Short mmCIF file of C-alpha atoms in Angstrom, two decimals:
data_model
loop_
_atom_site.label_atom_id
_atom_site.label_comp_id
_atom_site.label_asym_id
_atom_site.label_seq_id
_atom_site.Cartn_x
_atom_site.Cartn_y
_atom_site.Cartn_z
CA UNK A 44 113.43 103.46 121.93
CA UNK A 45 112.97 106.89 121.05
CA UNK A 46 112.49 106.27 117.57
CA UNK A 47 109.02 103.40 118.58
CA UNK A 48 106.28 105.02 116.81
CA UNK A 49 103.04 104.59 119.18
CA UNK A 50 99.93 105.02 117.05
CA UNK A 51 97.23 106.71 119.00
CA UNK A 52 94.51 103.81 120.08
CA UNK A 53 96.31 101.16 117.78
CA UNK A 54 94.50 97.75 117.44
CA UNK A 55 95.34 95.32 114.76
CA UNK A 56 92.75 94.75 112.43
CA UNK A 57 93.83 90.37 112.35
CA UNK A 58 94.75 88.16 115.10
CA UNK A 59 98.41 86.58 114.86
CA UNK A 60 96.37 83.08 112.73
CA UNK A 61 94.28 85.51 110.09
CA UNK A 62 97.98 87.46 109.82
CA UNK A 63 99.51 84.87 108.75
CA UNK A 64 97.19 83.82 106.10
CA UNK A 65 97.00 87.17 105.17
CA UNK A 66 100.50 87.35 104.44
CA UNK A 67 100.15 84.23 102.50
CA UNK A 68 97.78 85.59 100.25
CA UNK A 69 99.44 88.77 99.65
CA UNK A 70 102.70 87.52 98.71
CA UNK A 71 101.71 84.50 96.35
CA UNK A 72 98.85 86.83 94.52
CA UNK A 73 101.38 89.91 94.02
CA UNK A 74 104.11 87.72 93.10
CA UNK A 75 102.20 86.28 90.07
CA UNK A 76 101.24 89.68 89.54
CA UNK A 77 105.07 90.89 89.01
CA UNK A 78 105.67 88.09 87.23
CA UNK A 79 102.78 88.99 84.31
CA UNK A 80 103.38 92.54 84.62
CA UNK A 81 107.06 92.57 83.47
CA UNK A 82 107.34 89.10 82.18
CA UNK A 83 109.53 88.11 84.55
CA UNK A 84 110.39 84.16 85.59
CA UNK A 85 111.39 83.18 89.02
CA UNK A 86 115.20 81.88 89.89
CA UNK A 87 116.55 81.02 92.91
CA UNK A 88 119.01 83.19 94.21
CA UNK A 89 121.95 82.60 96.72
CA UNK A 90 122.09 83.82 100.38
CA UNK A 91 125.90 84.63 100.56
CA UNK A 92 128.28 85.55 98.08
CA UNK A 93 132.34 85.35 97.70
CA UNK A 94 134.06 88.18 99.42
CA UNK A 95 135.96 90.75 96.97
CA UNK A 96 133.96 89.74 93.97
CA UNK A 97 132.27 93.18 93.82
CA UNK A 98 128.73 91.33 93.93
CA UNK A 99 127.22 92.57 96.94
CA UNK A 100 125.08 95.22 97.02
CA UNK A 101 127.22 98.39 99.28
CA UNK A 102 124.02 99.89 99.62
CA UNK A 103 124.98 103.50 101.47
CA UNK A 104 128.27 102.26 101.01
CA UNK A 105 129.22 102.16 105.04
CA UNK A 106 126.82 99.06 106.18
CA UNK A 107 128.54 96.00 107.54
CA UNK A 108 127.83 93.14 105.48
CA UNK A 109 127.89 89.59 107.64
CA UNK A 110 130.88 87.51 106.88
CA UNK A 111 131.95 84.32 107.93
CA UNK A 112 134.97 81.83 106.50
CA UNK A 113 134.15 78.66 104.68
CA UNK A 114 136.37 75.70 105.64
CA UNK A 115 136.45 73.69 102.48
CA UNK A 116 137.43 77.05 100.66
CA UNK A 117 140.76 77.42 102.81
CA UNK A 118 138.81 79.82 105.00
CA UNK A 119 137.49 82.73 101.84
CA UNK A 120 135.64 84.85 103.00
CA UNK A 121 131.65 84.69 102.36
CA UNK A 122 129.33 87.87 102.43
CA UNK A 123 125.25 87.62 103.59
CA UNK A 124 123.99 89.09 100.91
CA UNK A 125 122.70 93.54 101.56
CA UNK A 126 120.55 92.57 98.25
CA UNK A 127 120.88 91.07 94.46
CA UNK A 128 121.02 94.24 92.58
CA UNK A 129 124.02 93.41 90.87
CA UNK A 130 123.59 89.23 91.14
CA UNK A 131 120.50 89.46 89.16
CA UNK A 132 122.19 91.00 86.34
CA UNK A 133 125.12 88.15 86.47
CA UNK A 134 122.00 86.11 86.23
CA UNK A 135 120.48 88.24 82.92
CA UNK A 136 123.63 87.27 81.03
CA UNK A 137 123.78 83.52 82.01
CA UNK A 138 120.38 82.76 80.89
CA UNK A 139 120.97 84.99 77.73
CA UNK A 140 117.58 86.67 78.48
CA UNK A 141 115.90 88.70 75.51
CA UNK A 142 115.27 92.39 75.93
CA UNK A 143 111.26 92.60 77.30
CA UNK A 144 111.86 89.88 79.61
CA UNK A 145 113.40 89.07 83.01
CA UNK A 146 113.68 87.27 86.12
CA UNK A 147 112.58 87.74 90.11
CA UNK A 148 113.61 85.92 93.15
CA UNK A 149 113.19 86.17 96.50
CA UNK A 150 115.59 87.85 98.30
CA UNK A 151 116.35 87.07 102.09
CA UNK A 152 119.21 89.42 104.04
CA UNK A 153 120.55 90.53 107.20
CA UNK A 154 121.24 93.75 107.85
CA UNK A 155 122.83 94.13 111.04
CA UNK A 156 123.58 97.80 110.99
CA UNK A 157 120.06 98.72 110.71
CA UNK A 158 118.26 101.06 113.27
CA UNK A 159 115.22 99.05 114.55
CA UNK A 160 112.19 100.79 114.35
CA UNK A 161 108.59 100.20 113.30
CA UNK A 162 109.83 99.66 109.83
CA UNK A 163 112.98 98.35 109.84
CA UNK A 164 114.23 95.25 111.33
CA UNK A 165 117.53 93.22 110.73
CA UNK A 166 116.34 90.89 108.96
CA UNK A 167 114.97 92.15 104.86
CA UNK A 168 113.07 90.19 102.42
CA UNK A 169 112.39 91.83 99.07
CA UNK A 170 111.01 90.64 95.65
CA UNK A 171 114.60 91.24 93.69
CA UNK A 172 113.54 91.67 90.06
CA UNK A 173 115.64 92.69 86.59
CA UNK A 174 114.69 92.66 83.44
CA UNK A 175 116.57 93.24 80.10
CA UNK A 176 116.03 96.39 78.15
CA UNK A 177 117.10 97.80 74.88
CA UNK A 178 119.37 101.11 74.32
CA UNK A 179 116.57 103.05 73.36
CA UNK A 180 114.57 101.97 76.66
CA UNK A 181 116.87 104.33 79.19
CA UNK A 182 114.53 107.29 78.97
CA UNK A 183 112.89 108.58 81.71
CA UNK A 184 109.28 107.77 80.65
CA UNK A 185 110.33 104.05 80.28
CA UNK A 186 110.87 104.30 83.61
CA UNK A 187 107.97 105.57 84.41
CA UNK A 188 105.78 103.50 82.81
CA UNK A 189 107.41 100.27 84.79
CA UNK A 190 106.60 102.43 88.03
CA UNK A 191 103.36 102.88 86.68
CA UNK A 192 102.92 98.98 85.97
CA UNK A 193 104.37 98.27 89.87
CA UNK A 194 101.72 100.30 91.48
CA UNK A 195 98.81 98.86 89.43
CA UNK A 196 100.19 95.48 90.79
CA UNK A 197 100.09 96.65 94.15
CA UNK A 198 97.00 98.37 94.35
CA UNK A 199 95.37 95.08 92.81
CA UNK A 200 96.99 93.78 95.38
CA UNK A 201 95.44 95.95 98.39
CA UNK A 202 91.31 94.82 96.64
CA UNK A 203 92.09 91.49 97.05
CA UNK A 204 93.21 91.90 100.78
CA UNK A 205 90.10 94.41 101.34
CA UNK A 206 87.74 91.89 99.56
CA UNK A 207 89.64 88.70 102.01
CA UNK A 208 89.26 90.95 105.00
CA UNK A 209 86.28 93.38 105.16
CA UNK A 210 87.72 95.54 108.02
CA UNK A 211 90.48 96.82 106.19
CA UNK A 212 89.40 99.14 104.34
CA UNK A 213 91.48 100.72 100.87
CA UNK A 214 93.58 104.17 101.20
CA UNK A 215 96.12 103.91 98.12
CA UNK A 216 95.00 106.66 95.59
CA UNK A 217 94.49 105.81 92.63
CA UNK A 218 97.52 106.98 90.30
CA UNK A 219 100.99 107.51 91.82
CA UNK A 220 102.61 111.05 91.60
CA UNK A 221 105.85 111.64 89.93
CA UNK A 222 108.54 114.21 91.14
CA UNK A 223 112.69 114.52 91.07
CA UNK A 224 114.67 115.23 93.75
CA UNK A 225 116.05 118.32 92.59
CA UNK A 226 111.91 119.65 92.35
CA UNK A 227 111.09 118.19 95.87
CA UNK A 228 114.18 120.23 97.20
CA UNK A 229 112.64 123.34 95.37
CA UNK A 230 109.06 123.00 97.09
CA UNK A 231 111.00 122.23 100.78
CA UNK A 232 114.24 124.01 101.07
CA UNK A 233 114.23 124.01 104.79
CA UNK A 234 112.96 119.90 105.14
CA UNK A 235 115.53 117.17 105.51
CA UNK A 236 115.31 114.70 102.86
CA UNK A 237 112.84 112.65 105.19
CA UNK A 238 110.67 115.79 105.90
CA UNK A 239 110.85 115.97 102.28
CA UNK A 240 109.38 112.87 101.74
CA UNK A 241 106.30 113.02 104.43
CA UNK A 242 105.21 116.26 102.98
CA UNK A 243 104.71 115.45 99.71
CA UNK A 244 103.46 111.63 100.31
CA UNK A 245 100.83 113.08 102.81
CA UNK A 246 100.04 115.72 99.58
CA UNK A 247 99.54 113.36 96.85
CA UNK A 248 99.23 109.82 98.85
CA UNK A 249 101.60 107.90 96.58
CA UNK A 250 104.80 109.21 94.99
CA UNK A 251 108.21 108.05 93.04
CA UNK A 252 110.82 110.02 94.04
CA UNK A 253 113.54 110.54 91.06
CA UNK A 254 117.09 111.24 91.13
CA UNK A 255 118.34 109.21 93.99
CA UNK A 256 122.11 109.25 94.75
CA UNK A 257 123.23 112.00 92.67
CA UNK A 258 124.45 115.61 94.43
CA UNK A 259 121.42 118.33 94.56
CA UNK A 260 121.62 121.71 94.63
CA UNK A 261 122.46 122.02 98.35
CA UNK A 262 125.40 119.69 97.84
CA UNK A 263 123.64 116.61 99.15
CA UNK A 264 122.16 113.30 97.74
CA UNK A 265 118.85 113.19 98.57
CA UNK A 266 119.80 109.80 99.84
CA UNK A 267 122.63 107.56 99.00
CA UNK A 268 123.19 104.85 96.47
CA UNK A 269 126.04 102.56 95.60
CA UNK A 270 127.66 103.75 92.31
CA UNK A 271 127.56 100.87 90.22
CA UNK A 272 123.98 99.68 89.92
CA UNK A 273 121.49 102.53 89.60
CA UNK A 274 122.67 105.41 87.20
CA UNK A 275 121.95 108.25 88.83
CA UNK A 276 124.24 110.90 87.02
CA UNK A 277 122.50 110.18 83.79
CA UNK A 278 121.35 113.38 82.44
CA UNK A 279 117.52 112.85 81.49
CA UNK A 280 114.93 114.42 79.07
CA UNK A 281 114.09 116.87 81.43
CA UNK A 282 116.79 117.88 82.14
CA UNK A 283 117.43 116.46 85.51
CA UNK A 284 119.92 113.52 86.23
CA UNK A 285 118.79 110.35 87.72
CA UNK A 286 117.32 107.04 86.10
CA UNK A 287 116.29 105.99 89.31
CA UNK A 288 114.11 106.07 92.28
CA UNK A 289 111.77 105.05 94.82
CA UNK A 290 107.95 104.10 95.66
CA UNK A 291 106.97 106.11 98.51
CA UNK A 292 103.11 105.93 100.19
CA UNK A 293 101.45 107.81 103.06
CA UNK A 294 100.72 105.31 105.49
CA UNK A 295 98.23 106.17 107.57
CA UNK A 296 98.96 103.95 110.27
CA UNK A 297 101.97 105.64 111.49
CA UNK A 298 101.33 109.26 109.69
CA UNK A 299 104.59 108.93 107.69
CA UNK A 300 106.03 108.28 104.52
CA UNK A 301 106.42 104.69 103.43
CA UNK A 302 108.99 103.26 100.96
CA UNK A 303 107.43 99.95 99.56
CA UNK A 304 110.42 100.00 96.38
CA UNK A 305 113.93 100.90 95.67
CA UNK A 306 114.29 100.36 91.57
CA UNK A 307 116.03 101.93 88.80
CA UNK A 308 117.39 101.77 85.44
CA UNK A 309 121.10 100.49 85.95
CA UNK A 310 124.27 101.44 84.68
CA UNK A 311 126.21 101.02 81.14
CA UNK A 312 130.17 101.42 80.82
CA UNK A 313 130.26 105.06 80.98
CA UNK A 314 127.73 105.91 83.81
CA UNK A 315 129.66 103.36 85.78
CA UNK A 316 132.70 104.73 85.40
CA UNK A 317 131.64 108.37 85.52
CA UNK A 318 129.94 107.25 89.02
CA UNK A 319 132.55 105.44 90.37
CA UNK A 320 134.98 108.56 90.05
CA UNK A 321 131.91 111.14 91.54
CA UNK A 322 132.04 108.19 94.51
CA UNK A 323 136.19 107.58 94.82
CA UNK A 324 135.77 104.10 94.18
CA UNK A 325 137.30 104.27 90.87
CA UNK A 326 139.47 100.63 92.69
CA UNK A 327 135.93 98.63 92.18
CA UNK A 328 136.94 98.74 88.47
CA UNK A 329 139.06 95.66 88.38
CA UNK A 330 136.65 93.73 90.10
CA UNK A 331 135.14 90.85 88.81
CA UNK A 332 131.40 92.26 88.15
CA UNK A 333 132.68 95.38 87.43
CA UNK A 334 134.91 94.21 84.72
CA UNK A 335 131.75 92.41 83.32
CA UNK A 336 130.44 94.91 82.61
CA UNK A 337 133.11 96.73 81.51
CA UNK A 338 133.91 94.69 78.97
CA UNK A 339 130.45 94.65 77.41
CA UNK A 340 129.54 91.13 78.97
CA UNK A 341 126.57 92.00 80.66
CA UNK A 342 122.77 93.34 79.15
CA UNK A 343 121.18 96.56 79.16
CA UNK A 344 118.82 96.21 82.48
CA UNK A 345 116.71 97.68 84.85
CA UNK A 346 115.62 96.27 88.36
CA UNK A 347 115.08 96.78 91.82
CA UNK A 348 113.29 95.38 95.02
CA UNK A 349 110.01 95.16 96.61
CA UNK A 350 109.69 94.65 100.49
CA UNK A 351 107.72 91.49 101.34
CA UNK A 352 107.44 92.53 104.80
CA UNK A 353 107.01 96.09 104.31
CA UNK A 354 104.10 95.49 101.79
CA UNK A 355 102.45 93.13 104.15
CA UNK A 356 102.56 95.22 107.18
CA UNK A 357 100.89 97.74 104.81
CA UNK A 358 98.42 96.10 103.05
CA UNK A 359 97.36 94.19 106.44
CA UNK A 360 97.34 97.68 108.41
CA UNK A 361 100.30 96.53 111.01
CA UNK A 362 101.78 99.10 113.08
CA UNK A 363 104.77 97.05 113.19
CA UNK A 364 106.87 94.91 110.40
CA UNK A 365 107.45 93.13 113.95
CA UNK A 366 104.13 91.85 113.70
CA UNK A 367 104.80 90.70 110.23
CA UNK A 368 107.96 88.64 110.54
CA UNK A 369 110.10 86.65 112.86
CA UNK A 370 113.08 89.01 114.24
CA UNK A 371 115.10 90.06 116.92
CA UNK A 372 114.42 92.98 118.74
CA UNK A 373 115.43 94.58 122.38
CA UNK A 374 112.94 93.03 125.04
CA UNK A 375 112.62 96.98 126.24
CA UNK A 376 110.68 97.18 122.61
CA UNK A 377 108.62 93.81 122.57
CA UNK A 378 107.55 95.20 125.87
CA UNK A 379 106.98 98.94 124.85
CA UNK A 380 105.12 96.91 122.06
CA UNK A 381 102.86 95.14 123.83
CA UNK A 382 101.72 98.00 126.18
CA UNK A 383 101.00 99.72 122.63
CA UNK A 384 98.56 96.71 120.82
CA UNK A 385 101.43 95.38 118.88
CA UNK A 386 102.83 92.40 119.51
CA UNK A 387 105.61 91.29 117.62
CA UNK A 388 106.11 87.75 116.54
#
């Protein structure tokens, strides 16, 4: 319970009935808006996959994923999916997408090694979007500009809510600040990685941190990443390695730093295989996605996911994603909760 963030005279904004039609209006309104932005089409996406396919998404690599046996399958093994990162790009191939265009889905998993918090809970639901790209399109400022695109959606987004609900009033700045890993190190040498991230979100109010996954120059990621969907050993134009990232905001609510988006440009044959040996998981090779892609089956991509809840607690001014979705949590915190003007659903 130590980890309950308590904001200082809290009070929701919405009762539990505007909430919900709040969240409503943010989700089918910045859905469309994903959609238009990267010409994406919507698919519907699976909840479990086949264990030992090399499908799921590891994530940090040590999270539990949920299994259970099917009967009619003589008892295989079946995986709750972390998240689609590598699904979606199954899914590219199958519908023989064109470069420019791609597909989104929602995405609904359980996560139950999570630490529950104000912002985590074990259940996740994400926008999971990927998109087919050319060669030439695995630059850094192609990235960039998709970043830029993603935040424009959002903040569109955030007017609507603040023109639906006149109390809540608008606190996303206007552009959204770029910066590696490597050069946040630099300007906080004695922050952890989380520090790192408060600092400069409270500094420039919206921020994509670069260069997720790959070693820094103290010998640490600044976070971790599984090694065969985001290529983070790439060696960009500036010099700096990492085609990937995340959307971080200040979020007033709780003073701290926010991540809305985990995204990136994915691997080819050679970053998978160069990150697979920097990881020791060089065995994932003869697995069944893996060897997809190995053996040139699968397009050029880039992708990632948006938090449904996350952005909704935001946009709506929650203290809690607890107040956003349906969940389990201990009754020590529903109670804690309550005492603190947030109750959770």
């Amino acid at each position: 319970m130590a980890k309950l963030i308590r904001p200082k005279n809290y009070q929701a904004l919405l009762d539990m009935r505007q909430t919900e039609q709040g969240i409503k209006l943010i989700k089918d309104f910045f859905q469309q808006n994903l959609s238009t932005e990267l010409r994406l089409h919507r698919v519907t996406a699976p909840l479990f996959v086949l264990k030992g396919l090399g499908i799921n998404d590891d994530l940090n690599g040590v999270e539990r994923a949920v299994t259970f046996p099917i009967k009619d399958l003589g008892d295989a093994q079946a995986e709750v999916v972390h998240s689609l990162a590598k699904w979606k790009r199954l899914t590219l191939a199958e519908q023989h997408i064109e470069p420019g265009y791609g597909v989104y889905t929602d995405m609904n998993a359980i996560r139950a090694d999570e630490e529950l918090d104000n912002i985590h809970s074990l259940y996740v639901d994400q926008w999971d979007w990927e998109a087919v790209i050319t060669r030439e399109q695995r630059t850094v400022a192609f990235l960039k500009d998709i970043v830029q695109r993603l935040y424009c959606a959002i903040r569109r987004t955030e007017y609507l809510v603040c023109e639906s609900y006149p109390q809540i009033k608008s606190f996303l700045p206007e552009k959204i600040h770029f910066i590696h890993s490597e050069q946040l190190l630099q300007m906080y040498p004695d922050m952890t990685a989380k520090e790192r991230e408060d600092a400069i979100c409270k500094k420039w109010g919206a921020v994509f941190v670069m260069g997720i996954g790959g070693e820094l120059s103290n010998g640490q990621p600044h976070d971790g990443r599984a090694p065969d969907y985001d290529d983070w050993s790439t060696v960009g134009e500036d010099g700096l390695k990492g085609l990937n990232g995340d959307i971080l905001i200040w979020y007033p609510i709780l003073e701290r730093s926010l991540e809305l988006s985990s995204m990136g440009i994915r691997v080819d044959q050679e970053a998978l295989l160069r990150q697979l040996k920097i990881s020791g998981k060089e065995e994932r090779e003869q697995l069944y996605f893996h060897q997809q892609l190995l053996s040139g089956r699968l397009p050029l991509s880039v992708g990632g996911g948006i938090g449904q809840s996350r952005l909704c607690m935001m946009l709506l001014h929650k203290a809690h994603i607890g107040e956003i979705q349906a969940s389990i949590w201990s009754e020590q915190m529903r109670a804690e909760c309550i005492q603190a003007g947030m109750p959770l659903i």
